[in-house]
């Protein structure tokens, strides 16, 4: 199979991964009682495990070798009791540690989602949705597993390592030194393993994110894929991402395979030395059989925690890489910062002013808007037209402060939008986009999305004003009809009219419209345009339209013509027809002539 992606090399751990993992483990403080209970149960389990070889030593030396059935019976009863204590404590340790780790995962998911909700549009312009999904699911799960199982197993390993070493030295310090002689080699191999596996797990998490990104894009864009017959191309693109993920997993397995056989070999060499020397001491009556049995049992206990630490190093590597990715999102600086002294914007009149506005997208070198000076009076309808890439969408996005200007200022009723609270600004601005997004739920919920407290009468009134009530009432459950994800189950025109009703319900003082209706039939287009016209006429609101229709331009109070990020002309329709060549060119080549729609309406739908 052909492999893709960069070769696996030995690299140093990702900077900051250990610190990020420490921050993630700090979330356990909220669940300290569960964590403390799990630790106490762990200590009991470890004590019970350490007691077993001592019971065996007594059973062999005093019971079997001493021909004392009572000692053997007591030893057997003790082993049963230790097993019960160990079983109960193991259950409590597992239950409490799992409860604590689930709490950590819950808190991290909540923090991530809340942070994602607050991040600016500029962040989503450069980060794929699939990567964010991977961080809030897979990465959080890696941290959860370490916070629950990993931390407990590491604590158990260190307790057992300390207790076992102490007991080995007490039983026979000479044999203990023989056994411990293999430890430096084992530690050296584990160190080599950690250095090789740290970068692999960071690459593995990124590969999972890439795979999720491809999957998310294809699920959203399935219609486009089918339209252009690109199924095989997308299968090949997914295979590339899947191959890369496979490469990373194989590299992780190779790291295990190249190192852990050496660990077992070193442990077996130590065991061989203990059996050889210990056996001679038993023959020479310097060591009892029971002590040798207990010693070899403790030797196995010694190797197990060392292996556990080695395996947990891999878990630490993976969890550290995941924690780094999680805190990359949580620590992402705000591109849009609401000032501490931001004022609440009062009820708007709706006057808009662009004062020498320059704008480039964060991280971009080229300016999108250059020196925009524009005033839209309260209650006016302003049509924004321009050549492709002239900055129309960028201009209107600054009104709601989806981005901050690079220089200059955008003012609403004379107040800089950077000096007012975002909620009071956006709460008085309604937006109807060309690409309508509805959420899973009822039509009623979608219309009331901006005003969840709205009454049924207000919702129905908004739907009537948007020319949506008629088709809604024909649906099986009316306003309680469930719509699918992104509004699936409704036509494009129906979705757009619901979006208009949603905007109308909040009674915005400023209305921003992208009134393109090229994806719907002529009759639906006419109904939508009637609803849009009503929105623009009623309520004395200020309307900013990215115009696609001649009638919208002709009826506008002011028309703004953009070209290459600059205002090249502005005025009324009659004025621009006489004065602006570029305006005449756009009218002739780009805008929709309403006579086409009227003719279609006269003839009915085809």
GROMACS .gro file of C-alpha atoms in nm, residues 42-364:
model
  323
   42UNK     CA    1  -0.558   0.244   4.535
   43UNK     CA    2  -0.339   0.243   4.847
   44UNK     CA    3  -0.554  -0.036   4.994
   45UNK     CA    4  -0.523  -0.238   4.670
   46UNK     CA    5  -0.145  -0.188   4.668
   47UNK     CA    6  -0.116  -0.291   5.035
   48UNK     CA    7  -0.321  -0.603   4.967
   49UNK     CA    8  -0.103  -0.692   4.669
   50UNK     CA    9   0.216  -0.644   4.871
   51UNK     CA   10   0.079  -0.861   5.151
   52UNK     CA   11   0.012  -1.165   4.929
   53UNK     CA   12   0.378  -1.281   4.890
   54UNK     CA   13   0.427  -1.250   5.266
   55UNK     CA   14   0.128  -1.475   5.326
   56UNK     CA   15   0.270  -1.723   5.075
   57UNK     CA   16   0.609  -1.712   5.253
   58UNK     CA   17   0.446  -1.797   5.587
   59UNK     CA   18   0.231  -2.069   5.430
   60UNK     CA   19   0.535  -2.237   5.273
   61UNK     CA   20   0.790  -2.193   5.552
   62UNK     CA   21   0.566  -2.250   5.856
   63UNK     CA   22   0.279  -2.444   5.707
   64UNK     CA   23   0.401  -2.669   5.427
   65UNK     CA   24   0.764  -2.704   5.540
   66UNK     CA   25   0.660  -2.718   5.909
   67UNK     CA   26   0.379  -2.966   5.846
   68UNK     CA   27   0.131  -2.732   6.015
   69UNK     CA   28  -0.218  -2.754   5.864
   70UNK     CA   29  -0.353  -2.474   6.080
   71UNK     CA   30  -0.103  -2.225   5.934
   72UNK     CA   31  -0.190  -2.336   5.581
   73UNK     CA   32  -0.562  -2.294   5.654
   74UNK     CA   33  -0.507  -1.949   5.805
   75UNK     CA   34  -0.291  -1.851   5.509
   76UNK     CA   35  -0.562  -1.966   5.266
   77UNK     CA   36  -0.825  -1.770   5.458
   78UNK     CA   37  -0.598  -1.465   5.456
   79UNK     CA   38  -0.555  -1.493   5.080
   80UNK     CA   39  -0.933  -1.508   5.035
   81UNK     CA   40  -0.976  -1.205   5.261
   82UNK     CA   41  -0.707  -1.012   5.073
   83UNK     CA   42  -0.877  -1.103   4.745
   84UNK     CA   43  -1.210  -0.968   4.871
   85UNK     CA   44  -1.052  -0.648   5.001
   86UNK     CA   45  -0.860  -0.606   4.676
   87UNK     CA   46  -1.171  -0.668   4.465
   88UNK     CA   47  -1.386  -0.420   4.655
   89UNK     CA   48  -1.112  -0.157   4.661
   90UNK     CA   49  -1.042  -0.205   4.289
   91UNK     CA   50  -1.409  -0.149   4.214
   92UNK     CA   51  -1.418   0.168   4.425
   93UNK     CA   52  -1.094   0.292   4.272
   94UNK     CA   53  -1.222   0.232   3.918
   95UNK     CA   54  -1.564   0.384   3.985
   96UNK     CA   55  -1.436   0.696   4.160
   97UNK     CA   56  -1.153   0.761   3.915
   98UNK     CA   57  -1.390   0.717   3.620
   99UNK     CA   58  -1.639   0.959   3.776
  100UNK     CA   59  -1.364   1.216   3.829
  101UNK     CA   60  -1.230   1.173   3.474
  102UNK     CA   61  -1.578   1.210   3.324
  103UNK     CA   62  -1.611   1.534   3.520
  104UNK     CA   63  -1.283   1.658   3.374
  105UNK     CA   64  -1.401   1.569   3.023
  106UNK     CA   65  -1.734   1.745   3.084
  107UNK     CA   66  -1.563   2.063   3.202
  108UNK     CA   67  -1.317   2.064   2.911
  109UNK     CA   68  -1.594   2.010   2.655
  110UNK     CA   69  -1.800   2.287   2.814
  111UNK     CA   70  -1.501   2.524   2.818
  112UNK     CA   71  -1.410   2.440   2.457
  113UNK     CA   72  -1.762   2.486   2.327
  114UNK     CA   73  -1.806   2.814   2.514
  115UNK     CA   74  -1.473   2.935   2.377
  116UNK     CA   75  -1.560   2.832   2.022
  117UNK     CA   76  -1.889   3.021   2.053
  118UNK     CA   77  -1.698   3.338   2.143
  119UNK     CA   78  -1.417   3.317   1.887
  120UNK     CA   79  -1.425   3.569   1.606
  121UNK     CA   80  -1.499   3.495   1.242
  122UNK     CA   81  -1.132   3.550   1.167
  123UNK     CA   82  -1.046   3.235   1.363
  124UNK     CA   83  -1.292   3.023   1.163
  125UNK     CA   84  -1.151   3.169   0.842
  126UNK     CA   85  -0.821   2.988   0.913
  127UNK     CA   86  -0.920   2.679   1.116
  128UNK     CA   87  -1.110   2.386   0.968
  129UNK     CA   88  -1.430   2.276   1.140
  130UNK     CA   89  -1.307   1.915   1.137
  131UNK     CA   90  -1.005   2.011   1.345
  132UNK     CA   91  -1.229   2.174   1.606
  133UNK     CA   92  -1.458   1.871   1.613
  134UNK     CA   93  -1.153   1.649   1.667
  135UNK     CA   94  -1.036   1.862   1.959
  136UNK     CA   95  -1.369   1.864   2.137
  137UNK     CA   96  -1.415   1.488   2.093
  138UNK     CA   97  -1.097   1.285   2.038
  139UNK     CA   98  -0.852   1.513   2.217
  140UNK     CA   99  -1.076   1.555   2.520
  141UNK     CA  100  -1.121   1.177   2.532
  142UNK     CA  101  -0.743   1.125   2.536
  143UNK     CA  102  -0.715   1.365   2.830
  144UNK     CA  103  -1.005   1.193   3.005
  145UNK     CA  104  -0.846   0.852   2.975
  146UNK     CA  105  -0.522   0.977   3.125
  147UNK     CA  106  -0.698   1.176   3.400
  148UNK     CA  107  -0.894   0.865   3.500
  149UNK     CA  108  -0.688   0.556   3.425
  150UNK     CA  109  -0.345   0.701   3.357
  151UNK     CA  110  -0.301   0.906   3.674
  152UNK     CA  111  -0.425   0.620   3.893
  153UNK     CA  112  -0.204   0.363   3.721
  154UNK     CA  113   0.099   0.590   3.753
  155UNK     CA  114   0.029   0.642   4.122
  156UNK     CA  115  -0.017   0.267   4.166
  157UNK     CA  116   0.306   0.199   3.980
  158UNK     CA  117   0.510   0.434   4.198
  159UNK     CA  118   0.355   0.298   4.519
  160UNK     CA  119   0.423  -0.060   4.413
  161UNK     CA  120   0.774   0.029   4.295
  162UNK     CA  121   0.864   0.188   4.628
  163UNK     CA  122   0.698  -0.083   4.838
  164UNK     CA  123   0.843  -0.371   4.635
  165UNK     CA  124   1.196  -0.231   4.639
  166UNK     CA  125   1.178  -0.185   5.016
  167UNK     CA  126   1.053  -0.540   5.076
  168UNK     CA  127   1.313  -0.690   4.840
  169UNK     CA  128   1.589  -0.523   5.037
  170UNK     CA  129   1.438  -0.643   5.365
  171UNK     CA  130   1.408  -1.005   5.249
  172UNK     CA  131   1.761  -1.031   5.104
  173UNK     CA  132   1.962  -0.724   5.017
  174UNK     CA  133   2.218  -0.924   4.814
  175UNK     CA  134   1.951  -1.071   4.586
  176UNK     CA  135   1.785  -0.729   4.571
  177UNK     CA  136   2.102  -0.574   4.430
  178UNK     CA  137   2.118  -0.848   4.164
  179UNK     CA  138   1.757  -0.783   4.068
  180UNK     CA  139   1.793  -0.406   4.069
  181UNK     CA  140   2.102  -0.424   3.845
  182UNK     CA  141   1.871  -0.462   3.543
  183UNK     CA  142   1.675  -0.146   3.627
  184UNK     CA  143   1.917   0.108   3.468
  185UNK     CA  144   1.897  -0.079   3.135
  186UNK     CA  145   1.517  -0.087   3.154
  187UNK     CA  146   1.502   0.285   3.232
  188UNK     CA  147   1.736   0.361   2.941
  189UNK     CA  148   1.510   0.170   2.702
  190UNK     CA  149   1.200   0.346   2.838
  191UNK     CA  150   1.367   0.685   2.795
  192UNK     CA  151   1.444   0.597   2.434
  193UNK     CA  152   1.082   0.492   2.389
  194UNK     CA  153   0.946   0.818   2.532
  195UNK     CA  154   1.168   1.029   2.307
  196UNK     CA  155   1.054   0.844   1.997
  197UNK     CA  156   0.683   0.827   2.079
  198UNK     CA  157   0.623   1.186   2.196
  199UNK     CA  158   0.620   1.348   1.848
  200UNK     CA  159   0.436   1.054   1.694
  201UNK     CA  160   0.127   1.111   1.908
  202UNK     CA  161   0.119   1.481   1.824
  203UNK     CA  162   0.124   1.386   1.456
  204UNK     CA  163  -0.140   1.120   1.522
  205UNK     CA  164  -0.383   1.372   1.672
  206UNK     CA  165  -0.330   1.609   1.379
  207UNK     CA  166  -0.394   1.322   1.136
  208UNK     CA  167  -0.724   1.246   1.313
  209UNK     CA  168  -0.815   1.614   1.278
  210UNK     CA  169  -0.739   1.607   0.904
  211UNK     CA  170  -0.950   1.296   0.858
  212UNK     CA  171  -1.240   1.458   1.044
  213UNK     CA  172  -1.200   1.774   0.833
  214UNK     CA  173  -1.232   1.578   0.508
  215UNK     CA  174  -1.533   1.388   0.644
  216UNK     CA  175  -1.705   1.705   0.763
  217UNK     CA  176  -1.648   1.884   0.430
  218UNK     CA  177  -1.784   1.591   0.231
  219UNK     CA  178  -2.095   1.551   0.446
  220UNK     CA  179  -2.176   1.921   0.407
  221UNK     CA  180  -2.086   1.928   0.037
  222UNK     CA  181  -2.244   1.596  -0.068
  223UNK     CA  182  -2.477   1.762  -0.319
  224UNK     CA  183  -2.189   1.943  -0.491
  225UNK     CA  184  -1.987   1.620  -0.504
  226UNK     CA  185  -2.276   1.437  -0.670
  227UNK     CA  186  -2.349   1.722  -0.911
  228UNK     CA  187  -1.994   1.719  -1.047
  229UNK     CA  188  -1.951   1.343  -1.024
  230UNK     CA  189  -1.645   1.369  -0.800
  231UNK     CA  190  -1.718   1.071  -0.574
  232UNK     CA  191  -1.398   0.889  -0.671
  233UNK     CA  192  -1.192   1.203  -0.620
  234UNK     CA  193  -1.330   1.246  -0.270
  235UNK     CA  194  -1.277   0.877  -0.192
  236UNK     CA  195  -0.913   0.922  -0.299
  237UNK     CA  196  -0.880   1.237  -0.085
  238UNK     CA  197  -1.023   1.053   0.216
  239UNK     CA  198  -0.785   0.763   0.150
  240UNK     CA  199  -0.487   1.000   0.161
  241UNK     CA  200  -0.595   1.127   0.503
  242UNK     CA  201  -0.676   0.773   0.618
  243UNK     CA  202  -0.335   0.648   0.499
  244UNK     CA  203  -0.166   0.923   0.695
  245UNK     CA  204  -0.357   0.821   1.008
  246UNK     CA  205  -0.258   0.459   0.948
  247UNK     CA  206   0.107   0.562   0.910
  248UNK     CA  207   0.099   0.739   1.245
  249UNK     CA  208  -0.064   0.442   1.418
  250UNK     CA  209   0.189   0.202   1.266
  251UNK     CA  210   0.471   0.432   1.374
  252UNK     CA  211   0.336   0.421   1.731
  253UNK     CA  212   0.319   0.042   1.719
  254UNK     CA  213   0.675   0.029   1.586
  255UNK     CA  214   0.789   0.240   1.880
  256UNK     CA  215   0.635  -0.017   2.115
  257UNK     CA  216   0.772  -0.311   1.919
  258UNK     CA  217   1.125  -0.173   1.900
  259UNK     CA  218   1.156  -0.104   2.272
  260UNK     CA  219   0.945  -0.326   2.494
  261UNK     CA  220   1.107  -0.661   2.395
  262UNK     CA  221   1.431  -0.516   2.537
  263UNK     CA  222   1.249  -0.432   2.860
  264UNK     CA  223   1.124  -0.791   2.895
  265UNK     CA  224   1.468  -0.924   2.808
  266UNK     CA  225   1.633  -0.715   3.079
  267UNK     CA  226   1.368  -0.825   3.330
  268UNK     CA  227   1.417  -1.191   3.243
  269UNK     CA  228   1.794  -1.158   3.281
  270UNK     CA  229   1.738  -1.017   3.629
  271UNK     CA  230   1.497  -1.304   3.712
  272UNK     CA  231   1.751  -1.557   3.586
  273UNK     CA  232   2.015  -1.410   3.815
  274UNK     CA  233   1.779  -1.421   4.113
  275UNK     CA  234   1.679  -1.784   4.051
  276UNK     CA  235   2.045  -1.888   4.006
  277UNK     CA  236   2.186  -1.710   4.310
  278UNK     CA  237   1.871  -1.754   4.523
  279UNK     CA  238   1.859  -2.125   4.449
  280UNK     CA  239   2.218  -2.166   4.566
  281UNK     CA  240   2.137  -1.975   4.885
  282UNK     CA  241   1.838  -2.202   4.952
  283UNK     CA  242   2.063  -2.506   4.905
  284UNK     CA  243   2.314  -2.347   5.142
  285UNK     CA  244   2.036  -2.277   5.397
  286UNK     CA  245   2.096  -1.901   5.373
  287UNK     CA  246   1.747  -1.847   5.231
  288UNK     CA  247   1.420  -2.036   5.286
  289UNK     CA  248   1.203  -2.164   5.002
  290UNK     CA  249   0.921  -1.938   5.116
  291UNK     CA  250   1.150  -1.635   5.108
  292UNK     CA  251   1.266  -1.724   4.754
  293UNK     CA  252   0.903  -1.764   4.639
  294UNK     CA  253   0.812  -1.430   4.799
  295UNK     CA  254   1.121  -1.268   4.648
  296UNK     CA  255   1.040  -1.386   4.292
  297UNK     CA  256   0.679  -1.270   4.339
  298UNK     CA  257   0.803  -0.927   4.443
  299UNK     CA  258   1.040  -0.929   4.147
  300UNK     CA  259   0.739  -0.966   3.918
  301UNK     CA  260   0.576  -0.683   4.111
  302UNK     CA  261   0.889  -0.478   4.045
  303UNK     CA  262   0.880  -0.535   3.670
  304UNK     CA  263   0.507  -0.467   3.638
  305UNK     CA  264   0.512  -0.107   3.767
  306UNK     CA  265   0.815  -0.031   3.552
  307UNK     CA  266   0.627  -0.157   3.246
  308UNK     CA  267   0.321   0.036   3.358
  309UNK     CA  268   0.526   0.354   3.376
  310UNK     CA  269   0.660   0.281   3.027
  311UNK     CA  270   0.313   0.226   2.884
  312UNK     CA  271   0.183   0.534   3.062
  313UNK     CA  272   0.462   0.738   2.907
  314UNK     CA  273   0.291   0.667   2.576
  315UNK     CA  274  -0.041   0.772   2.727
  316UNK     CA  275   0.123   1.087   2.865
  317UNK     CA  276   0.263   1.159   2.518
  318UNK     CA  277  -0.075   1.124   2.355
  319UNK     CA  278  -0.262   1.309   2.628
  320UNK     CA  279   0.003   1.583   2.627
  321UNK     CA  280  -0.035   1.634   2.252
  322UNK     CA  281  -0.413   1.644   2.295
  323UNK     CA  282  -0.393   1.887   2.587
  324UNK     CA  283  -0.172   2.116   2.379
  325UNK     CA  284  -0.432   2.119   2.100
  326UNK     CA  285  -0.716   2.179   2.346
  327UNK     CA  286  -0.545   2.472   2.515
  328UNK     CA  287  -0.446   2.614   2.177
  329UNK     CA  288  -0.819   2.678   2.136
  330UNK     CA  289  -0.886   2.783   2.495
  331UNK     CA  290  -0.590   3.026   2.489
  332UNK     CA  291  -0.665   3.167   2.145
  333UNK     CA  292  -0.654   3.547   2.181
  334UNK     CA  293  -0.964   3.742   2.091
  335UNK     CA  294  -0.948   3.928   1.763
  336UNK     CA  295  -1.256   4.116   1.878
  337UNK     CA  296  -1.225   4.241   2.233
  338UNK     CA  297  -1.517   4.412   2.403
  339UNK     CA  298  -1.378   4.700   2.602
  340UNK     CA  299  -1.427   4.689   2.980
  341UNK     CA  300  -1.600   5.027   2.966
  342UNK     CA  301  -1.810   4.942   2.659
  343UNK     CA  302  -2.144   5.124   2.658
  344UNK     CA  303  -2.483   4.968   2.600
  345UNK     CA  304  -2.612   5.100   2.271
  346UNK     CA  305  -2.950   5.270   2.317
  347UNK     CA  306  -3.245   5.224   2.082
  348UNK     CA  307  -3.106   5.303   1.739
  349UNK     CA  308  -3.215   5.552   1.478
  350UNK     CA  309  -2.994   5.359   1.235
  351UNK     CA  310  -2.751   5.612   1.092
  352UNK     CA  311  -2.433   5.445   0.961
  353UNK     CA  312  -2.100   5.611   0.884
  354UNK     CA  313  -1.778   5.463   0.745
  355UNK     CA  314  -1.499   5.705   0.825
  356UNK     CA  315  -1.179   5.647   0.622
  357UNK     CA  316  -1.213   5.271   0.671
  358UNK     CA  317  -0.926   5.042   0.575
  359UNK     CA  318  -0.968   4.669   0.625
  360UNK     CA  319  -0.767   4.354   0.570
  361UNK     CA  320  -0.851   4.010   0.705
  362UNK     CA  321  -0.632   3.902   0.997
  363UNK     CA  322  -0.311   3.749   0.866
  364UNK     CA  323  -0.368   3.877   0.512
   0.00000   0.00000   0.00000
